[in-house]
Coordinates of C-alpha atoms in Angstrom, one line a residue:
X143 CA 5.3 187.4 -128.0
X144 CA 7.3 188.2 -125.0
X145 CA 5.8 187.3 -121.6
X146 CA 6.9 187.9 -117.9
X147 CA 5.7 185.8 -114.9
X148 CA 6.2 185.7 -111.4
X149 CA 5.4 182.7 -109.9
X150 CA 5.3 182.1 -105.8
X151 CA 6.2 178.4 -104.8
X152 CA 5.0 176.9 -101.9
X153 CA 5.6 173.5 -100.2
X154 CA 8.8 171.9 -99.4
X155 CA 10.9 173.6 -101.9
X156 CA 14.1 175.0 -100.1
X157 CA 17.2 173.1 -99.9
X158 CA 16.1 170.5 -102.4
X159 CA 17.7 171.5 -105.2
X160 CA 14.4 173.2 -106.3
X161 CA 16.0 176.6 -107.6
X162 CA 18.2 174.6 -109.8
X163 CA 15.6 172.6 -111.2
X164 CA 14.0 175.9 -112.2
X165 CA 16.9 177.0 -113.9
X166 CA 17.7 174.0 -116.0
X167 CA 13.8 174.3 -117.2
X168 CA 14.5 177.9 -118.1
X169 CA 17.7 177.7 -119.7
X170 CA 16.9 174.8 -121.8
X171 CA 13.6 177.0 -123.1
X172 CA 15.7 179.9 -123.7
X173 CA 14.2 181.9 -121.0
X174 CA 15.6 184.8 -118.5
X175 CA 14.6 185.5 -115.3
X176 CA 15.4 184.1 -111.8
X177 CA 14.6 181.9 -108.8
X178 CA 15.4 183.0 -105.4
X179 CA 14.5 181.5 -101.7
X180 CA 12.1 183.9 -99.6
X181 CA 12.4 184.0 -96.1
X182 CA 8.8 182.5 -95.4
X183 CA 9.8 179.1 -97.2
X184 CA 8.4 179.8 -100.6
X185 CA 10.6 180.1 -103.9
X186 CA 10.0 183.1 -106.2
X187 CA 10.4 182.3 -109.7
X188 CA 10.5 184.9 -112.2
X189 CA 10.6 183.9 -116.0
X190 CA 10.6 186.2 -119.3
X191 CA 10.7 185.2 -122.9
X192 CA 8.4 183.3 -125.7
X193 CA 4.8 182.9 -124.2
X194 CA 4.6 179.5 -124.9
X195 CA 7.9 178.6 -123.3
X196 CA 6.8 180.5 -120.2
X197 CA 3.5 178.7 -120.0
X198 CA 5.5 175.3 -120.6
X199 CA 7.7 176.1 -117.4
X200 CA 5.2 177.3 -115.4
X201 CA 3.4 174.1 -115.9
X202 CA 6.3 172.2 -114.8
X203 CA 6.9 174.0 -111.6
X204 CA 4.7 171.4 -109.7
X205 CA 5.1 168.5 -112.0
X206 CA 6.2 165.1 -111.3
X207 CA 10.1 165.8 -112.4
X208 CA 9.9 168.7 -109.5
X209 CA 12.4 168.1 -106.2
X210 CA 10.7 168.6 -103.0
X211 CA 6.9 168.6 -102.6
X212 CA 5.2 171.5 -104.3
X213 CA 1.6 172.3 -102.6
X214 CA 0.8 175.6 -104.5
X215 CA 2.0 177.6 -107.4
X216 CA 0.6 181.2 -107.5
X217 CA 1.4 183.0 -110.4
X218 CA 0.8 186.5 -112.1
X219 CA 1.9 188.2 -115.4
X220 CA 3.7 191.4 -115.2
X221 CA 5.2 193.8 -118.1
X222 CA 8.1 192.5 -120.0
X223 CA 11.5 194.0 -118.8
X224 CA 13.8 192.7 -121.4
X225 CA 15.8 190.3 -119.4
X226 CA 18.7 188.3 -121.1
X227 CA 20.0 185.5 -118.5
X228 CA 18.3 183.4 -115.8
X229 CA 20.1 183.4 -112.1
X230 CA 19.5 181.7 -108.9
X231 CA 19.5 183.7 -105.8

């Protein structure tokens, strides 16, 4: 089943390679989506693809390998849009 999740990651997550960390996880899992810095200091992560792969990447967003210091990950599901690549902005 295809799943699309949007996560807002809070903490010290800008300027520490966090978006590239997420891109590596997503690409390795075969997911589409994006990671982008928000003006308020958070990073928005959009993941789309296999339900289990999305769940695994969501779980890793605040894991021990994550660069910086993650204080919260708030996520919600949205209708899938059929993305085909993962980008960073």
